[in-house]
Coordinates of C-alpha atoms in Angstrom, one line a residue:
M1 CA -40.9 -125.7 127.1
L2 CA -37.5 -126.5 126.3
S3 CA -35.2 -126.4 129.4
R4 CA -32.7 -124.1 127.5
T5 CA -35.3 -121.5 126.7
A6 CA -36.7 -121.6 130.2
D7 CA -33.1 -121.2 131.6
H8 CA -32.5 -118.0 129.5
L9 CA -35.9 -116.5 130.5
F10 CA -35.3 -117.3 134.2
W11 CA -31.8 -115.8 134.2
M12 CA -32.9 -112.8 132.1
A13 CA -35.4 -111.9 134.8
R14 CA -32.9 -112.7 137.8
Y15 CA -30.3 -110.4 136.2
I16 CA -32.6 -107.5 135.8
E17 CA -34.0 -107.9 139.2
R18 CA -30.3 -108.2 140.6
A19 CA -29.3 -105.0 138.9
E20 CA -32.1 -103.1 140.5
N21 CA -31.4 -104.5 143.8
T22 CA -27.8 -103.8 143.7
A23 CA -28.6 -100.2 142.8
R24 CA -30.9 -100.2 145.8
M25 CA -28.2 -101.4 148.1
L26 CA -25.7 -99.0 146.9
D27 CA -28.1 -96.1 147.1
V28 CA -29.0 -96.8 150.8
N29 CA -25.4 -96.8 151.6
V30 CA -24.8 -93.5 149.8
Q31 CA -27.7 -91.8 151.6
T32 CA -26.7 -93.2 155.1
A33 CA -23.1 -92.3 154.5
L34 CA -24.2 -88.7 154.3
L35 CA -25.5 -88.8 157.9
P36 CA -23.1 -87.5 160.6
Q37 CA -20.8 -90.5 161.7
D38 CA -17.1 -91.1 162.0
P39 CA -15.1 -92.4 159.1
E40 CA -14.6 -95.8 160.6
N41 CA -18.5 -96.5 160.8
A42 CA -19.0 -95.2 157.3
E43 CA -16.2 -97.7 156.0
Q44 CA -17.9 -100.5 158.0
G45 CA -21.1 -99.9 156.1
W46 CA -19.4 -100.5 152.8
R47 CA -17.5 -103.5 154.2
A48 CA -20.7 -104.9 155.4
M49 CA -22.4 -104.7 152.0
L50 CA -19.3 -106.4 150.3
S51 CA -19.5 -109.1 152.9
I52 CA -23.2 -109.8 152.6
C53 CA -22.9 -109.9 148.9
E54 CA -19.9 -112.4 149.3
L55 CA -17.7 -110.1 147.4
T56 CA -15.0 -109.2 149.9
E57 CA -12.2 -111.4 148.5
S58 CA -13.0 -110.4 144.9
F59 CA -13.0 -106.6 145.8
A60 CA -9.6 -107.0 147.6
E61 CA -7.9 -108.5 144.4
R62 CA -8.7 -105.2 142.6
H63 CA -8.5 -102.5 145.4
D64 CA -6.2 -101.7 148.1
E65 CA -8.7 -100.0 150.5
V66 CA -12.4 -99.8 151.1
S67 CA -14.0 -96.6 150.1
A68 CA -17.3 -95.5 148.8
E69 CA -15.8 -94.6 145.3
A70 CA -13.9 -97.8 145.1
V71 CA -17.1 -100.0 146.0
I72 CA -19.4 -98.1 143.8
D73 CA -17.0 -98.5 140.8
F74 CA -16.6 -102.2 141.6
M75 CA -20.4 -102.8 142.1
V76 CA -21.4 -100.7 139.0
K77 CA -18.8 -100.8 136.2
D78 CA -16.4 -103.6 136.8
P79 CA -16.7 -106.1 133.9
N80 CA -14.8 -108.7 135.9
N81 CA -17.4 -108.5 138.7
P82 CA -20.2 -110.9 137.8
S83 CA -22.6 -109.1 140.3
S84 CA -21.8 -105.7 139.0
I85 CA -24.7 -103.7 137.4
Y86 CA -22.8 -103.6 134.2
C87 CA -22.6 -107.4 134.1
C88 CA -26.2 -108.0 135.2
L89 CA -27.6 -105.9 132.5
Q90 CA -25.2 -107.4 129.9
G91 CA -26.3 -110.8 131.0
A92 CA -29.9 -109.9 130.9
R93 CA -29.6 -108.6 127.4
E94 CA -27.6 -111.6 126.2
N95 CA -30.2 -113.9 127.7
A96 CA -33.0 -112.0 126.1
R97 CA -31.3 -112.1 122.7
A98 CA -30.9 -115.9 123.0
V99 CA -34.6 -116.4 123.3
R100 CA -35.8 -113.4 121.1
G101 CA -38.7 -115.6 119.7
A102 CA -40.2 -116.2 123.2
L103 CA -40.4 -112.5 124.0
T104 CA -42.6 -109.8 122.6
T105 CA -41.0 -107.1 120.6
E106 CA -41.6 -104.6 123.5
V107 CA -39.8 -106.7 126.0
W108 CA -36.9 -107.3 123.8
E109 CA -36.5 -103.6 122.7
T110 CA -36.7 -102.6 126.3
N111 CA -33.9 -104.8 127.5
N112 CA -31.8 -104.0 124.5
T113 CA -32.3 -100.3 124.9
T114 CA -31.4 -100.5 128.5
W115 CA -28.0 -102.2 127.6
L116 CA -27.3 -99.6 124.9
E117 CA -28.1 -96.7 127.2
L118 CA -26.1 -98.0 130.0
K119 CA -22.9 -97.7 128.0
K120 CA -23.8 -94.1 127.3
V121 CA -24.6 -93.4 130.9
L122 CA -21.5 -94.8 132.2
A123 CA -19.5 -92.9 129.7
D124 CA -20.9 -89.5 130.5
G125 CA -19.7 -89.6 134.2
T126 CA -23.1 -89.7 135.8
V127 CA -22.0 -92.4 138.2
E128 CA -19.2 -90.2 139.6
R129 CA -21.1 -86.8 139.4
D130 CA -24.3 -88.1 141.0
P131 CA -24.6 -91.8 142.1
S132 CA -28.2 -91.6 143.3
E133 CA -29.3 -90.2 139.8
F134 CA -27.7 -93.3 138.2
F135 CA -29.3 -95.7 140.7
E136 CA -32.8 -94.3 140.0
W137 CA -32.1 -94.8 136.2
V138 CA -31.3 -98.4 136.9
K139 CA -34.5 -98.8 138.9
F140 CA -36.5 -97.1 136.3
R141 CA -35.3 -99.5 133.5
S142 CA -36.0 -102.4 135.7
H143 CA -39.6 -101.2 136.4
L144 CA -40.0 -100.5 132.7
S145 CA -38.9 -104.0 131.8
R146 CA -41.2 -105.7 134.4
G147 CA -44.0 -103.5 133.4
V148 CA -43.8 -104.1 129.6
T149 CA -43.4 -107.9 130.5
I150 CA -46.6 -108.0 132.4
G151 CA -48.4 -105.8 129.9
T152 CA -47.5 -107.5 126.7
M153 CA -46.5 -111.2 127.4
L154 CA -48.9 -114.1 127.0
K155 CA -49.5 -115.7 130.5
D156 CA -47.8 -118.9 129.6
D157 CA -44.9 -121.0 130.9
A158 CA -42.4 -118.4 129.4
F159 CA -44.0 -115.6 131.4
R160 CA -44.1 -117.9 134.7
F161 CA -40.3 -118.6 134.3
I162 CA -39.6 -114.9 134.1
R163 CA -41.8 -114.3 137.2
L164 CA -40.1 -117.1 139.0
G165 CA -36.7 -115.7 138.3
T166 CA -37.8 -112.2 139.4
F167 CA -39.2 -113.2 142.8
L168 CA -36.6 -115.7 143.7
E169 CA -34.1 -113.0 143.1
R170 CA -36.1 -110.4 144.9
A171 CA -36.4 -112.6 148.0
D172 CA -32.6 -113.2 148.1
N173 CA -31.8 -109.5 147.6
T174 CA -34.3 -108.0 150.1
A175 CA -32.9 -110.5 152.8
R176 CA -29.4 -109.3 151.8
L177 CA -30.4 -105.6 152.2
L178 CA -31.9 -106.3 155.6
D179 CA -28.9 -108.2 156.7
V180 CA -26.3 -105.5 155.6
K181 CA -28.2 -102.9 157.9
F182 CA -29.4 -105.1 160.7
H183 CA -26.7 -107.8 161.3
S184 CA -24.7 -105.8 163.7
M185 CA -27.6 -104.5 165.8
P186 CA -28.3 -106.4 169.0
F187 CA -31.9 -107.4 169.9
S188 CA -32.0 -104.9 172.8
V189 CA -31.5 -102.0 170.3
L190 CA -34.2 -103.5 168.0
A191 CA -36.6 -104.0 170.8
N192 CA -36.1 -100.5 172.4
S193 CA -36.2 -98.9 168.9
G194 CA -34.1 -95.9 169.8
T195 CA -30.7 -94.5 169.8
A196 CA -29.1 -91.4 171.6
D197 CA -29.8 -89.5 168.4
P198 CA -33.4 -89.7 167.4
H199 CA -32.8 -87.6 164.2
A200 CA -30.1 -89.7 162.9
D201 CA -32.2 -92.7 163.8
Y202 CA -35.0 -91.5 161.7
Y203 CA -33.0 -90.6 158.6
H204 CA -31.1 -94.0 158.8
W205 CA -34.3 -96.1 158.7
A206 CA -36.0 -93.8 156.3
A207 CA -33.3 -94.2 153.9
I208 CA -33.6 -98.0 154.3
L209 CA -37.4 -97.8 153.5
R210 CA -36.9 -95.7 150.4
S211 CA -34.3 -98.0 149.1
V212 CA -37.1 -100.5 148.7
S213 CA -39.8 -98.0 147.8
A214 CA -41.5 -98.6 151.2
F215 CA -41.4 -95.2 152.8
E216 CA -45.0 -94.1 152.0
T217 CA -46.1 -97.8 152.6
Y218 CA -44.7 -97.6 156.2
R219 CA -46.4 -94.4 157.0
K220 CA -49.8 -95.9 155.7
V221 CA -49.4 -99.2 157.6
Y222 CA -48.1 -97.9 161.0
R223 CA -48.9 -94.3 161.1
D224 CA -46.2 -93.8 163.7
V225 CA -42.5 -93.1 164.1
I226 CA -40.1 -95.3 162.1
T227 CA -38.6 -98.1 164.4
P228 CA -36.3 -100.9 163.3
D229 CA -38.5 -103.7 164.6
R230 CA -41.4 -102.5 162.3
V231 CA -39.1 -102.0 159.4
A232 CA -38.1 -105.7 159.8
E233 CA -41.8 -106.8 160.1
L234 CA -42.8 -104.8 157.0
L235 CA -40.0 -106.2 154.9
I236 CA -40.2 -109.7 156.1
L237 CA -43.7 -110.7 157.1
R238 CA -46.2 -108.3 155.4
D239 CA -47.7 -110.1 152.4
D240 CA -49.2 -106.8 151.1
M241 CA -45.6 -105.2 150.8
P242 CA -44.4 -106.0 147.3
R243 CA -40.8 -106.5 148.2
S244 CA -41.2 -108.4 151.3
L245 CA -39.9 -111.9 151.9
L246 CA -43.4 -113.2 152.3
A247 CA -44.8 -111.5 149.2
S248 CA -41.8 -112.8 147.1
L249 CA -42.3 -116.4 148.4
N250 CA -46.0 -116.1 147.7
E251 CA -45.1 -115.5 144.1
V252 CA -42.5 -118.2 143.9
C253 CA -44.8 -120.9 145.2
S254 CA -47.6 -119.7 143.0
N255 CA -45.4 -119.9 139.8
L256 CA -44.0 -123.2 140.8
E257 CA -47.3 -124.6 141.2
M258 CA -48.2 -123.6 137.6
I259 CA -45.1 -124.9 135.9
R260 CA -44.8 -128.1 138.1
N261 CA -43.4 -131.3 136.3
D262 CA -42.8 -134.9 137.4
F263 CA -39.6 -134.0 139.2
S264 CA -40.6 -130.8 141.1
A265 CA -42.7 -132.1 144.0
S266 CA -39.8 -131.8 146.5
T267 CA -39.0 -128.3 145.5
E268 CA -42.6 -127.3 145.8
R269 CA -42.6 -128.7 149.3
R270 CA -39.5 -126.8 150.3
A271 CA -40.7 -123.6 148.9
G272 CA -44.1 -124.1 150.6
K273 CA -42.5 -124.9 154.0
L274 CA -40.5 -121.7 153.9
R275 CA -43.5 -119.7 152.8
A276 CA -45.5 -121.3 155.7
E277 CA -42.8 -120.4 158.2
L278 CA -43.0 -116.8 157.1
L279 CA -46.7 -116.6 157.1
Y280 CA -47.1 -117.8 160.7
S281 CA -44.0 -116.2 162.3
Q282 CA -44.1 -113.1 164.6
I283 CA -41.5 -110.5 164.4
D284 CA -40.7 -110.6 168.1
D285 CA -39.8 -114.4 167.8
I286 CA -37.5 -113.6 164.8
L287 CA -35.8 -110.7 166.6
Q288 CA -35.2 -113.0 169.8
M289 CA -33.7 -115.6 167.7
G290 CA -31.3 -113.0 166.0
L291 CA -32.1 -111.4 162.8
H292 CA -28.8 -112.0 161.2
A293 CA -29.0 -115.8 162.0
Y294 CA -32.5 -115.8 160.7
L295 CA -31.7 -114.2 157.4
T296 CA -28.6 -116.3 157.0
N297 CA -30.8 -119.3 157.2
F298 CA -33.2 -117.8 154.9
L299 CA -30.6 -117.0 152.3
E300 CA -29.2 -120.5 152.5
R301 CA -32.7 -122.0 151.8
V302 CA -33.4 -119.6 149.0
N303 CA -30.1 -120.7 147.3
D304 CA -31.1 -124.2 147.7
L305 CA -34.4 -123.5 146.0
G306 CA -32.6 -121.8 143.1
N307 CA -30.5 -124.9 142.7
R308 CA -33.4 -127.3 142.9
I309 CA -35.3 -125.3 140.3
S310 CA -32.3 -125.4 138.0
K311 CA -32.2 -129.2 138.4
D312 CA -36.0 -129.8 138.0
F313 CA -36.5 -127.4 135.1
L314 CA -33.6 -125.7 133.7
V315 CA -30.9 -128.4 133.2
P316 CA -31.5 -130.9 130.3
L317 CA -31.9 -134.5 131.7
E318 CA -29.3 -137.0 130.5
A319 CA -30.8 -139.8 128.4

């Protein structure tokens, strides 16, 4: 496959997944902001999101103060923010258009329709009126794109580059979501799994689980109260949880193996090592180390994998 074609397919998938995960992160912040808390803590939640997404400076250039309305506007509609949902879905559509011949009609039409409908949805005031309704729409369009891809695409290299982009982005974004909600919590709180207000505690962690479509899964797996350490275990180490770090790395390694070339052995080894560390880790060891430090290291290694994949497969080699 031409490296340029592979590049467009890879980034089309990454942008779609990034738009969905941005919607998930924003939605969990909207939901947790509804819980009883002082304004300072609510603002800190939005600041943490900008920090984890590495957008604090970019946001400050456009907005004087951090508020829910300003952050949502910046992360949803701002055409000058490359990570906004607007830019992600625009990028997905443009990459799909560039390789229209490598996609089925259904995949192309799904992504093109998403872009056209987005402009209508943004214009009718849904984001301001009911942000959660808009975020559900973004998630639905991402699910639709992924389902149509699986249901209509030939399982060839084009399909595998799409899947590789999807799961590399998912690993990155799940780690960021966890870091947003856990990075300020000391190990003692995680280990004891409780606060002075158990009701607020329940709704806080339930909102996080729902943000990754894992609330019912948690109930099925643990059949007990929701605790921070188990939430972390589910979203990091459970290979049967579709959005977990381990499940994402399983897919990354599997697709790398199927598209390997003469230059990709080192990338495969690094991906395999990261997967093995997740496979044989225990959540107590991760929490004892410090979840923020662990996730920061994970994000650095996933970013390195993305750069290596670009070098091995997506950037044309000089003659």
